[in-house]
mmCIF file of C-alpha atoms in Angstrom:
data_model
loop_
_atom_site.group_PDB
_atom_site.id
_atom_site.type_symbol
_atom_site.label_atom_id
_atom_site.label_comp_id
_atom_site.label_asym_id
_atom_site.label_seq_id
_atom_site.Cartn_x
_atom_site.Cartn_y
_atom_site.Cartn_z
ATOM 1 C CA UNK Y 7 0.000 0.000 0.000
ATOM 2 C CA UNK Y 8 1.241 3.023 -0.623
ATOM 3 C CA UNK Y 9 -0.220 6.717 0.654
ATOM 4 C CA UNK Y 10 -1.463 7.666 -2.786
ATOM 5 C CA UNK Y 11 -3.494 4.114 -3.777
ATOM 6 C CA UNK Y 12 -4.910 1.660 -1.420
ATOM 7 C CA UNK Y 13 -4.317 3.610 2.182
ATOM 8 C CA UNK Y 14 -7.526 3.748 4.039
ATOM 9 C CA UNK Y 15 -8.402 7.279 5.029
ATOM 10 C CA UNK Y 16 -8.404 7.984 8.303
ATOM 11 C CA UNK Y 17 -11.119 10.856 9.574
ATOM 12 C CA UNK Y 18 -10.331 14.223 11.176
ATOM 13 C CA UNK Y 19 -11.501 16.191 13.516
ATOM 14 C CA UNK Y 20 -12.150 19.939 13.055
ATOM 15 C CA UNK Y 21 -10.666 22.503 15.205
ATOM 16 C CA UNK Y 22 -11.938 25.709 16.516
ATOM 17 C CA UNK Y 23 -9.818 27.371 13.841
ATOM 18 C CA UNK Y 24 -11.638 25.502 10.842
ATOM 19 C CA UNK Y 25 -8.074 23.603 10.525
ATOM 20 C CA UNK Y 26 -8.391 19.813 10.513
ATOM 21 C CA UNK Y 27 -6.670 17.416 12.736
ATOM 22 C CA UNK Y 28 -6.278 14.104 11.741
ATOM 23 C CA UNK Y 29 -8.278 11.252 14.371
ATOM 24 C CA UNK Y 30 -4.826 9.298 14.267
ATOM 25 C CA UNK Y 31 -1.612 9.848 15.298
ATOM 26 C CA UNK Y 32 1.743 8.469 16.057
ATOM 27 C CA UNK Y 33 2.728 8.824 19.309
ATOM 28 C CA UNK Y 34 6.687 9.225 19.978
ATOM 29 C CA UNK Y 35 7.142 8.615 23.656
ATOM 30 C CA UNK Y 36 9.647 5.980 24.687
ATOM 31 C CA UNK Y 37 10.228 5.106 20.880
ATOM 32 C CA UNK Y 38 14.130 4.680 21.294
ATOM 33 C CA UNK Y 39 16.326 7.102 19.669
ATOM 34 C CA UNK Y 40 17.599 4.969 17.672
ATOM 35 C CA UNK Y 41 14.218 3.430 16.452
ATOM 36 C CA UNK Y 42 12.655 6.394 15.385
ATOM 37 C CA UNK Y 43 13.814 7.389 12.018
ATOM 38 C CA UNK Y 44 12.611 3.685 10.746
ATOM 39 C CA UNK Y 45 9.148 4.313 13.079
ATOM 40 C CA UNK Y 46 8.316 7.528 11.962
ATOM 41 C CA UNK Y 47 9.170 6.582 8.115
ATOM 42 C CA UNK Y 48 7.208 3.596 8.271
ATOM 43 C CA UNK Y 49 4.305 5.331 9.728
ATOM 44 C CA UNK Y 50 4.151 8.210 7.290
ATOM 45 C CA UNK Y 51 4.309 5.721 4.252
ATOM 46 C CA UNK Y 52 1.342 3.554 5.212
ATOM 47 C CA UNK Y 53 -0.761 6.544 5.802
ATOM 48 C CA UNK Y 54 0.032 8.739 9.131
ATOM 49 C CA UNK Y 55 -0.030 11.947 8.935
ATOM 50 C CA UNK Y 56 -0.516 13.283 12.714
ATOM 51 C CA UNK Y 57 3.295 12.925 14.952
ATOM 52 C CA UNK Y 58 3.198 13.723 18.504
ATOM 53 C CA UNK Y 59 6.784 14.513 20.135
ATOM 54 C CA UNK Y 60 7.949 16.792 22.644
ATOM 55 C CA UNK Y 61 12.040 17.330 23.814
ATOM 56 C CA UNK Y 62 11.702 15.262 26.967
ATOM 57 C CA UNK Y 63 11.027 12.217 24.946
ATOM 58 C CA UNK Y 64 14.853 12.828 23.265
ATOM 59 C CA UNK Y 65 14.269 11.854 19.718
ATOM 60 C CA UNK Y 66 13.311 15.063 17.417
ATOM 61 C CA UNK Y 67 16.165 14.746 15.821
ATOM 62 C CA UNK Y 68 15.319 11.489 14.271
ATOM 63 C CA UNK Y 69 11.999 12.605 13.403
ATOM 64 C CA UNK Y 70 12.771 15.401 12.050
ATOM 65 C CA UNK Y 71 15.431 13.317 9.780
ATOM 66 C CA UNK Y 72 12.261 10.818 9.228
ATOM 67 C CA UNK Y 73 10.148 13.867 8.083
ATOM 68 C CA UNK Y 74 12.954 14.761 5.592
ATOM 69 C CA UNK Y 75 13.552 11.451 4.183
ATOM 70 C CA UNK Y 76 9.772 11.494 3.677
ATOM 71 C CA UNK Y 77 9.823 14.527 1.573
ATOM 72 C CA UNK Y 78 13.062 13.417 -0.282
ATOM 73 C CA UNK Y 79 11.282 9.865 -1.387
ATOM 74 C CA UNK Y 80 8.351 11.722 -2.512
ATOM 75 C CA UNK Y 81 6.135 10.031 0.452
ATOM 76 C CA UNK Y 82 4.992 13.360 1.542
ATOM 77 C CA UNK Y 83 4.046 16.136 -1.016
ATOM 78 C CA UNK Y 84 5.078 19.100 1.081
ATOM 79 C CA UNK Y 85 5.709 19.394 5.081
ATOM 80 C CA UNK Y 86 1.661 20.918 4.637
ATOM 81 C CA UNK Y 87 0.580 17.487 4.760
ATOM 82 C CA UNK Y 88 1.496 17.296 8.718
ATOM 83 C CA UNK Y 89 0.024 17.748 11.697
ATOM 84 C CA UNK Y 90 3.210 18.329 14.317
ATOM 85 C CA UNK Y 91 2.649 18.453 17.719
ATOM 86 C CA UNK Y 92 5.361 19.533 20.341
ATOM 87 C CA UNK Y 93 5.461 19.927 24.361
ATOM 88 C CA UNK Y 94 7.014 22.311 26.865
ATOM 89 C CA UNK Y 95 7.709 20.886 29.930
ATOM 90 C CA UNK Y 96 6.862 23.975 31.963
ATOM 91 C CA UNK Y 97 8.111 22.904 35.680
ATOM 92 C CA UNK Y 98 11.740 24.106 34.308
ATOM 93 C CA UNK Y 99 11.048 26.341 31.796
ATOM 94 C CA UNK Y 100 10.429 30.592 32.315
ATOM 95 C CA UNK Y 101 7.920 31.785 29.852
ATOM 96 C CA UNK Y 102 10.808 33.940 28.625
ATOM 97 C CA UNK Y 103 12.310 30.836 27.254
ATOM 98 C CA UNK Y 104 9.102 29.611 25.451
ATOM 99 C CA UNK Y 105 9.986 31.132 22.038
ATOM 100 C CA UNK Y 106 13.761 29.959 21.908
ATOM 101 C CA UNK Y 107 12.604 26.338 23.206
ATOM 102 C CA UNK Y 108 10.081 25.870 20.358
ATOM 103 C CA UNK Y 109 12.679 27.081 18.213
ATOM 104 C CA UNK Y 110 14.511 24.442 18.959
ATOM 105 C CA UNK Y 111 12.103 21.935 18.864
ATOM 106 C CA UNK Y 112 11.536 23.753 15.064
ATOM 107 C CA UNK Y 113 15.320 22.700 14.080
ATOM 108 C CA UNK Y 114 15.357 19.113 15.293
ATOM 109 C CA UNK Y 115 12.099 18.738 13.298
ATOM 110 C CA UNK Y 116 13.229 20.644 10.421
ATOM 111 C CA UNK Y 117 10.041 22.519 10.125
ATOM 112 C CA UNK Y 118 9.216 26.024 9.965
ATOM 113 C CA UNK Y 119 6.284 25.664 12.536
ATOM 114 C CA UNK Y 120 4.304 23.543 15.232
ATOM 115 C CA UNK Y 121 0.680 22.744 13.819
ATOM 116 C CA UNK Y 122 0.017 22.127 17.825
ATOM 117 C CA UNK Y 123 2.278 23.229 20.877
ATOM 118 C CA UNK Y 124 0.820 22.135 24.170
ATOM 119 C CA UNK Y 125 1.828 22.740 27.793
ATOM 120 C CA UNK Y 126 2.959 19.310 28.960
ATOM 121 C CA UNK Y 127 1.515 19.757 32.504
ATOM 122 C CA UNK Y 128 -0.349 21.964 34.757
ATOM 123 C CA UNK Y 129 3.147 22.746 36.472
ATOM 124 C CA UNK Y 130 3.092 26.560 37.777
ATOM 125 C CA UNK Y 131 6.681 25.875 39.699
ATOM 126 C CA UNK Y 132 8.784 28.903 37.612
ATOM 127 C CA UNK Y 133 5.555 30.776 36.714
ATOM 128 C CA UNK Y 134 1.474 31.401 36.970
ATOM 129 C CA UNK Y 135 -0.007 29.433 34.568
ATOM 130 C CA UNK Y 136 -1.555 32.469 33.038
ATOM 131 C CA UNK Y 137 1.589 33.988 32.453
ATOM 132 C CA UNK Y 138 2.114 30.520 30.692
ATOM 133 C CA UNK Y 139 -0.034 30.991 28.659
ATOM 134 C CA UNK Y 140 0.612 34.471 27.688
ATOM 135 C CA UNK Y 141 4.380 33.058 26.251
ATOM 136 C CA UNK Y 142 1.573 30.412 24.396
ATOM 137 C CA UNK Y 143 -0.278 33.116 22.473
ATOM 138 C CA UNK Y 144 2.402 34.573 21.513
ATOM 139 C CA UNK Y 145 3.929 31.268 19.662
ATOM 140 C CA UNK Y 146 1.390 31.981 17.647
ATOM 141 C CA UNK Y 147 1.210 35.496 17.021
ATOM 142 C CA UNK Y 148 5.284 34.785 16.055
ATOM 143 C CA UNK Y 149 3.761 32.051 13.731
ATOM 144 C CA UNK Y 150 6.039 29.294 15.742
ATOM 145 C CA UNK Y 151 2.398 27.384 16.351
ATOM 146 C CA UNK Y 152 -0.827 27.533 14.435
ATOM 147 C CA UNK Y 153 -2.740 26.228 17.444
ATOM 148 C CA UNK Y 154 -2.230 26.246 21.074
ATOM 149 C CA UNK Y 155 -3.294 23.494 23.961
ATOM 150 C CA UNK Y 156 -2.256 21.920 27.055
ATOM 151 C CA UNK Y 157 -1.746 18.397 28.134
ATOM 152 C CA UNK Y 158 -2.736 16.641 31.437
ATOM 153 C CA UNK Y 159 -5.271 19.167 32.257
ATOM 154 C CA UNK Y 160 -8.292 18.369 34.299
ATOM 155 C CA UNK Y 161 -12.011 19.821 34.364
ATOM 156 C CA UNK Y 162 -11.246 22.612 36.859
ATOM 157 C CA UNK Y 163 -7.929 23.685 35.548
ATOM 158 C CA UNK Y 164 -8.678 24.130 32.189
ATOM 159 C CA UNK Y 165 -11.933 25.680 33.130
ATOM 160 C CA UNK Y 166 -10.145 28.323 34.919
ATOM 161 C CA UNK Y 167 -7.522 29.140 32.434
ATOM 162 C CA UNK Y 168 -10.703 29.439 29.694
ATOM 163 C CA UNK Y 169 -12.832 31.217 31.670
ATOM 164 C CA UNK Y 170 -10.562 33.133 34.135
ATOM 165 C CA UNK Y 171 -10.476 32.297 37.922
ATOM 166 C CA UNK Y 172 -8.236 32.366 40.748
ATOM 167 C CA UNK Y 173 -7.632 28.889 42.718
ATOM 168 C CA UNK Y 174 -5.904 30.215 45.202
ATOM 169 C CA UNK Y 175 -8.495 31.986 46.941
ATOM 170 C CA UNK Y 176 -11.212 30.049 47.112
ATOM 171 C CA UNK Y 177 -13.845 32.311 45.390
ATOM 172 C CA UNK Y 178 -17.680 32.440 46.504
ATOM 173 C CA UNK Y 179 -19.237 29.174 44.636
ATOM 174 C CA UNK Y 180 -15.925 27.358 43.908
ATOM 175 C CA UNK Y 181 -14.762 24.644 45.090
ATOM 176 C CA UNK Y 182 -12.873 26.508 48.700
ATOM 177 C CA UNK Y 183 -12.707 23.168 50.357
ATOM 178 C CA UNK Y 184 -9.789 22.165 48.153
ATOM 179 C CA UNK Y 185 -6.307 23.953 48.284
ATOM 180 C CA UNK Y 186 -4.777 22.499 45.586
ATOM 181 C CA UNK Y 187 -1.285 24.518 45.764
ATOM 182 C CA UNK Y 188 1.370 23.959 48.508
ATOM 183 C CA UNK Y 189 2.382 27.641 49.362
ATOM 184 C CA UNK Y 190 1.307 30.540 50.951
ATOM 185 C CA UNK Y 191 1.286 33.016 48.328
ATOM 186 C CA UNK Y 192 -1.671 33.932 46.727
ATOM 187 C CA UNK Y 193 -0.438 34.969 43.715
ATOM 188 C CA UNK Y 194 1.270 31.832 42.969
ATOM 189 C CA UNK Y 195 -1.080 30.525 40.367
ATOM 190 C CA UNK Y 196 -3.487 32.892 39.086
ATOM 191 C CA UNK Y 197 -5.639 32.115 35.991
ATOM 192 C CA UNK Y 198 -7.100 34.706 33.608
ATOM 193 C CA UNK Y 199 -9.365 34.339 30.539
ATOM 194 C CA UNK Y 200 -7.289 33.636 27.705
ATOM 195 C CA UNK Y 201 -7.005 35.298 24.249
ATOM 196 C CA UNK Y 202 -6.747 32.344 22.348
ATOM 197 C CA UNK Y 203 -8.544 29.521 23.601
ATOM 198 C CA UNK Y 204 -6.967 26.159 23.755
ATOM 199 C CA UNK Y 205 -8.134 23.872 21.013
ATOM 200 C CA UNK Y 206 -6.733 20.354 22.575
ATOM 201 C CA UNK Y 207 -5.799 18.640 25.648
ATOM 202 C CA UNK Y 208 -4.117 15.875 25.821
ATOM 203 C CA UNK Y 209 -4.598 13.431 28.097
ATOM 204 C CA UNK Y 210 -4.598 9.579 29.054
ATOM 205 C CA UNK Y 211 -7.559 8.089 27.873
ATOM 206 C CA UNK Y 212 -8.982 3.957 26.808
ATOM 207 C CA UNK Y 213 -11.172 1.847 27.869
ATOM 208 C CA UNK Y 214 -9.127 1.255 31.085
ATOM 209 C CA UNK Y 215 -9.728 5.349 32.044
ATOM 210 C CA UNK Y 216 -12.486 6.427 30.048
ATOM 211 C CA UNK Y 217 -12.782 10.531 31.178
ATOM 212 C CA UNK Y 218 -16.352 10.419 30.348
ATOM 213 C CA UNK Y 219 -16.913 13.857 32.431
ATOM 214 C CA UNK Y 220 -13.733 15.234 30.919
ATOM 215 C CA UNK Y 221 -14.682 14.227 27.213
ATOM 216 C CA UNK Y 222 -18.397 15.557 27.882
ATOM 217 C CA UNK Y 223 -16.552 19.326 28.947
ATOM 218 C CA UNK Y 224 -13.819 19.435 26.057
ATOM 219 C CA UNK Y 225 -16.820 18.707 23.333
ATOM 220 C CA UNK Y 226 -19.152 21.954 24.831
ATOM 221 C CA UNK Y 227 -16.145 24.114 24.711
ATOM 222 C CA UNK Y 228 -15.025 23.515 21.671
ATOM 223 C CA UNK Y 229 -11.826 21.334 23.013
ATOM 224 C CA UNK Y 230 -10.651 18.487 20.995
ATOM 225 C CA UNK Y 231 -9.033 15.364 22.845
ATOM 226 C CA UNK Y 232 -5.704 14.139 22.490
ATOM 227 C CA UNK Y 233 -5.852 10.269 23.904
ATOM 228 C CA UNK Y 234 -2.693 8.861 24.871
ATOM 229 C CA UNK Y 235 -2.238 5.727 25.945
ATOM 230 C CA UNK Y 236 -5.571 4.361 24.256
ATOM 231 C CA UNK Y 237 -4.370 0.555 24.257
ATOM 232 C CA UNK Y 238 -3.154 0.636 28.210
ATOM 233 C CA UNK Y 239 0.288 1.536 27.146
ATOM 234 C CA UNK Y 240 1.354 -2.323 27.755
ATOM 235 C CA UNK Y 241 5.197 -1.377 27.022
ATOM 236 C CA UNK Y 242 5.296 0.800 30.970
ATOM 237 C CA UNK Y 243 5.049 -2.773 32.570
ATOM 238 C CA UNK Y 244 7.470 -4.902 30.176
ATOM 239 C CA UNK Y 245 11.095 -5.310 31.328
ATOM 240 C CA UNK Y 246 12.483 -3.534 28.619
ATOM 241 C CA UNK Y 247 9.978 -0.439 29.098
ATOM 242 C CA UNK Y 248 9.686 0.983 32.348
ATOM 243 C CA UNK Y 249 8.864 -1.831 34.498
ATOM 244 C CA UNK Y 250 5.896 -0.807 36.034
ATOM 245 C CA UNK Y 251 4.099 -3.577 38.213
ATOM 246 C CA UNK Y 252 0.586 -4.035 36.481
ATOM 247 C CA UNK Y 253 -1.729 -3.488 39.047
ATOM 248 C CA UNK Y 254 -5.571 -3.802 36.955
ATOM 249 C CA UNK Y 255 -6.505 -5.976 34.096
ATOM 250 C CA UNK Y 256 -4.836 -5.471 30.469
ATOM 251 C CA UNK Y 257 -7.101 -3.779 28.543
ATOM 252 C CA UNK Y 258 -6.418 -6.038 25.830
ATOM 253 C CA UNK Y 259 -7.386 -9.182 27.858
ATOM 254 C CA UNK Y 260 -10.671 -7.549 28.851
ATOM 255 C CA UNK Y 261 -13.855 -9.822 28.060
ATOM 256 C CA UNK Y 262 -15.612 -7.386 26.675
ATOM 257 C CA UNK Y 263 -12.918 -6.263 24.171
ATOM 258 C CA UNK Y 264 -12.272 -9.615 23.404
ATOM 259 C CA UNK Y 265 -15.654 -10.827 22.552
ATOM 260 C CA UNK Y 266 -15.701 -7.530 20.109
ATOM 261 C CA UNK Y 267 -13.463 -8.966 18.593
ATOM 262 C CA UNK Y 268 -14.244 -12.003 17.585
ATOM 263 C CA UNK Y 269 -17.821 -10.876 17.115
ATOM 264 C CA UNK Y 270 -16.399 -8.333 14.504
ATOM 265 C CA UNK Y 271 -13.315 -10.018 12.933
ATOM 266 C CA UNK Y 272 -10.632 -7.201 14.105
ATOM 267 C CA UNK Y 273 -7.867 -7.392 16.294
ATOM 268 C CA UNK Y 274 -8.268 -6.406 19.930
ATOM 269 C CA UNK Y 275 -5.976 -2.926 19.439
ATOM 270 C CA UNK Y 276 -8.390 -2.455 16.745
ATOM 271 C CA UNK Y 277 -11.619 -2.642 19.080
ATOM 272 C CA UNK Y 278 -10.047 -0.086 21.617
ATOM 273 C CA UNK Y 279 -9.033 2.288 19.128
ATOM 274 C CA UNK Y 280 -12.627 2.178 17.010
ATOM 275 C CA UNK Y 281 -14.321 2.414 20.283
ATOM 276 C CA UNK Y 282 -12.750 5.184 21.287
ATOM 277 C CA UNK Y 283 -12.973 7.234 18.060
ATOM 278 C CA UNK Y 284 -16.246 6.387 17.704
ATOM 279 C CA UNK Y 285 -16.900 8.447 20.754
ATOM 280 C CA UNK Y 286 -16.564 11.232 18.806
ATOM 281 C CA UNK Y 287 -14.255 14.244 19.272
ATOM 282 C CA UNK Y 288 -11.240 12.461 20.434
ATOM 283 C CA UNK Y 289 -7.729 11.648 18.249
ATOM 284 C CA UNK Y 290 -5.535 8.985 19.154
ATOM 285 C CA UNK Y 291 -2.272 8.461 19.045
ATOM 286 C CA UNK Y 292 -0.799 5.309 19.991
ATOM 287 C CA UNK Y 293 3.306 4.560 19.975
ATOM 288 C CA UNK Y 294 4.357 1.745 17.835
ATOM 289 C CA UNK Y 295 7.487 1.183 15.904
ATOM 290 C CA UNK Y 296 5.685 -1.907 14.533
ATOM 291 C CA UNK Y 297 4.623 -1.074 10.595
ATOM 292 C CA UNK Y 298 2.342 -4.207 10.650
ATOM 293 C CA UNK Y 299 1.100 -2.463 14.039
ATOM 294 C CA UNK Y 300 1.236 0.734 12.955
ATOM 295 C CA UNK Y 301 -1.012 -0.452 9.693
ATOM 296 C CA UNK Y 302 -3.335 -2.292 11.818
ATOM 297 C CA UNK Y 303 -3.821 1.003 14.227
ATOM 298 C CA UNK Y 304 -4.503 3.399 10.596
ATOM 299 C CA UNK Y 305 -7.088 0.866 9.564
ATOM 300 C CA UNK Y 306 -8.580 0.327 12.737
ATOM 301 C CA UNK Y 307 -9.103 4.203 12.756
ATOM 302 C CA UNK Y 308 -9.886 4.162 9.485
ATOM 303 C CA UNK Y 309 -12.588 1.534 9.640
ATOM 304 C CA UNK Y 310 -16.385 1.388 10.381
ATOM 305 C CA UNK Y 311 -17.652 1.679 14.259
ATOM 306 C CA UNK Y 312 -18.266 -1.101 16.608
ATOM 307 C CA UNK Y 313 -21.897 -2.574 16.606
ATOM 308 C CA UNK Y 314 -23.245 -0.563 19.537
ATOM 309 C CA UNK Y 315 -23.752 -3.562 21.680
ATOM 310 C CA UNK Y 316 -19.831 -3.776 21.895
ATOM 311 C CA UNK Y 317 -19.751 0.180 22.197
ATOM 312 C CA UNK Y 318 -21.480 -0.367 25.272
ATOM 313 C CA UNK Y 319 -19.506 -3.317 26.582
ATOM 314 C CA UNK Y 320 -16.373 -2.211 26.110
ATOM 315 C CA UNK Y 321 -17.444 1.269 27.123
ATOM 316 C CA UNK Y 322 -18.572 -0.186 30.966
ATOM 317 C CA UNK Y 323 -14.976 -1.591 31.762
ATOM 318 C CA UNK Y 324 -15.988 -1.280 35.088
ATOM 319 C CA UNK Y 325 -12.341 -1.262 36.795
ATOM 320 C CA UNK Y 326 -10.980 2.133 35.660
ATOM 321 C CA UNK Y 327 -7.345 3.203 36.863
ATOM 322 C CA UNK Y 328 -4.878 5.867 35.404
ATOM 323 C CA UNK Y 329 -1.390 4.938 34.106
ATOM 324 C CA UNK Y 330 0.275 7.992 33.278
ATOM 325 C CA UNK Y 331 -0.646 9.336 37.494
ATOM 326 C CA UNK Y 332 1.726 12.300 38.001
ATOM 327 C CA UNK Y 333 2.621 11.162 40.899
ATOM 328 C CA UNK Y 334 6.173 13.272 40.532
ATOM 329 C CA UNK Y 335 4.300 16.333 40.805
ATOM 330 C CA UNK Y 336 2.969 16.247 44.495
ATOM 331 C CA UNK Y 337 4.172 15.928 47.711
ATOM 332 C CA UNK Y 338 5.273 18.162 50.094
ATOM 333 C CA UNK Y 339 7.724 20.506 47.805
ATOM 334 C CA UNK Y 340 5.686 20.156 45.016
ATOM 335 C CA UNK Y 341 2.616 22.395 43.606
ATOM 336 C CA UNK Y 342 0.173 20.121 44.144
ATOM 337 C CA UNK Y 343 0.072 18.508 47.979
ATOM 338 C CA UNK Y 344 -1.771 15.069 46.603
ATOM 339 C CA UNK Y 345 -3.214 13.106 43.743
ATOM 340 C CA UNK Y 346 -6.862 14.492 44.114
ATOM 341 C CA UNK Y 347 -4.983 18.223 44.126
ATOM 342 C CA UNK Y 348 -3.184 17.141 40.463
ATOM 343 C CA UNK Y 349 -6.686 15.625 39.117
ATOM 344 C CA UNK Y 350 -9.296 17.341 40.754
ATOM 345 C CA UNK Y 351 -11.323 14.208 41.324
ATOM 346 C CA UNK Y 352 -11.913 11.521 43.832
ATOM 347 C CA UNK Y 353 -8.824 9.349 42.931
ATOM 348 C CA UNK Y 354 -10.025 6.135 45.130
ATOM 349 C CA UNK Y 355 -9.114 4.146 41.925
ATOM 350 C CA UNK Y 356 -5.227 4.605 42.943
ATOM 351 C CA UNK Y 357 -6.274 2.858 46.332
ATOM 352 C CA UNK Y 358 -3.986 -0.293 46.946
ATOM 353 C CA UNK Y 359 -2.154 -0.034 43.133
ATOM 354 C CA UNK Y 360 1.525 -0.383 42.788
ATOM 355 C CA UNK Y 361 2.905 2.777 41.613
ATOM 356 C CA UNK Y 362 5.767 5.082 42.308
ATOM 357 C CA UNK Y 363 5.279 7.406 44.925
ATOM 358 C CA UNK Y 364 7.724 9.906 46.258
ATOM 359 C CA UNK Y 365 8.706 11.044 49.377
ATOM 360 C CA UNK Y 366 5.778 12.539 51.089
ATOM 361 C CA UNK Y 367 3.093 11.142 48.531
ATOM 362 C CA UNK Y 368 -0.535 11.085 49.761
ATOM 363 C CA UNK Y 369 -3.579 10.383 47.536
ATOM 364 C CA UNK Y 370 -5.908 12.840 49.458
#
């Protein structure tokens, strides 16, 4: 198959901007550095046209050199055809040093511009997030970005960086039972309305951690979803990954998503990835340096939705559980004092899971 005969065509999404998005992507984290080239290549000549990167994940470079090759070969047209996304990793980073980080992000890609730059936490350590997101807009006023989001965002937070708020004070209506910075300033974190509205956040997201309430907000405000981690991220627990202790049920061995399966004739990747674009308003973008994988993922996308009676099974996964938990940015030195602080939410689903904690960790 090549991109110009037989590739199946994978839906987009449409951003507030008009621009489209495509509804798969290739995601980059813990692809090694010395994989990616081949990975991203491989992708982008059986259809992909959506890569997710950031710095911290330490192999621009070799997509940028993938991207090149692409264009060289004739695989690609023109760089137009892509939708780049690229992270700052704002717990070290002064918004001063925004436009000179995406710069550099611009050279190891060897593009001109980011379609989508997104803050890679909710991590006000050097600076208020709304000063944040001041540097943000002005990526794009600079024409460094097209479009602007954030990443790991809950309900709350990104309601008061849309809307304007102030979470350090508690306001009359809001939710004052919940400090959810560890200092004593009050100015630490203030939000104001923005100028240029996010148009994604990213954020873990399957069958095993659905974010139905999260979802439900992004779609009234006009905020498209980002899913990482939409198969359960299986390489975090092998011993060549990360070697994470699996604490809940692969989502890949689930019942439900099994029977789908074999009821429709796809592969059980394929059944978590259809059900979860079928949701509507959510992109995926799973990692795999796999081109049989990566083939299977684009025509999974690409194909027609689950029967609705599989929808609905694999939809009420009842055991729901976050991967990706932050735990690194609470505790006692951190911004956030606890889990529920980070998320917003009741996090009783991290109750008695094996997970990395550090020193001074508390759920609640």
């Amino acid at each position: 198959r090549t991109p110009t005969d037989m590739t199946p065509v994978v839906p987009s999404l449409t951003l507030r901007s008009g621009a489209k998005m495509p509804a798969l992507g290739l995601g980059t984290w813990k692809i090694a550095a010395g994989d990616t080239t081949a990975a991203v290549l491989s992708a982008l000549r059986c259809g992909y046209r959506l890569l997710d990167c950031a710095p911290v994940y330490g192999n621009q470079p070799q997509v940028g050199a993938a991207i090149q090759q692409a264009l060289d070969e004739g695989t690609l047209r023109s760089r137009d055809e892509l939708f780049i996304t690229s992270k700052l990793m704002t717990q070290t980073l002064d918004p001063t040093d925004f436009e000179a980080a995406v710069r550099t992000s611009l050279a190891e890609l060897g593009v001109d511009h980011l379609d989508l730059a997104l803050l890679q936490w909710p991590a006000p350590q050097r600076a208020p997030i709304a000063e944040q997101w001041c540097a943000m807009e002005a990526l794009v006023d600079a024409g460094l970005a097209r479009h602007i989001g954030v990443s790991n965002f809950s309900v709350k937070k990104l309601g008061e960086l849309m809307d304007g708020s102030d979470v350090t004070r508690g306001a009359e209506g809001a939710d004052a039972e919940y400090s959810v910075l560890n200092t004593d300033d009050a100015e630490y974190c203030v939000l104001g309305e923005c100028r240029i509205p996010p148009a994604v956040n990213q954020v873990e997201c399957g069958a095993h951690f659905r974010q139905e309430r999260l979802l439900w907000w992004c779609a009234s405000r006009g905020v498209v979803v980002q899913a990482y981690g939409p198969l359960g991220s299986g390489d975090q627990f092998s011993s060549d990954g990360m070697g994470r202790a699996r604490s809940g049920m692969e989502p890949v061995s689930h019942p439900a998503v099994v029977d789908a399966a074999m009821a429709t004739g796809v592969t059980r990747h394929q059944v978590l990835l259809r059900w979860n674009v079928g949701r509507g308003n959510v992109c995926v973008i799973p990692k795999s340096a796999n081109p049989e994988r990566q083939l299977e993922n684009l025509e999974a996308v690409a194909g027609p939705a689950l029967p609705p009676e599989h929808a609905s099974a694999v939809g009420s996964i009842e055991e729901q559980y976050r991967l990706q938990h932050g735990s690194f940015h609470t505790g006692p030195n951190k911004p956030y004092r606890t889990l529920a602080d980070l998320w917003d939410e009741d996090v009783g689903y991290m109750e008695g899971r094996e997970f990395e904690r550090p020193e001074g960790f508390a759920l609640r």
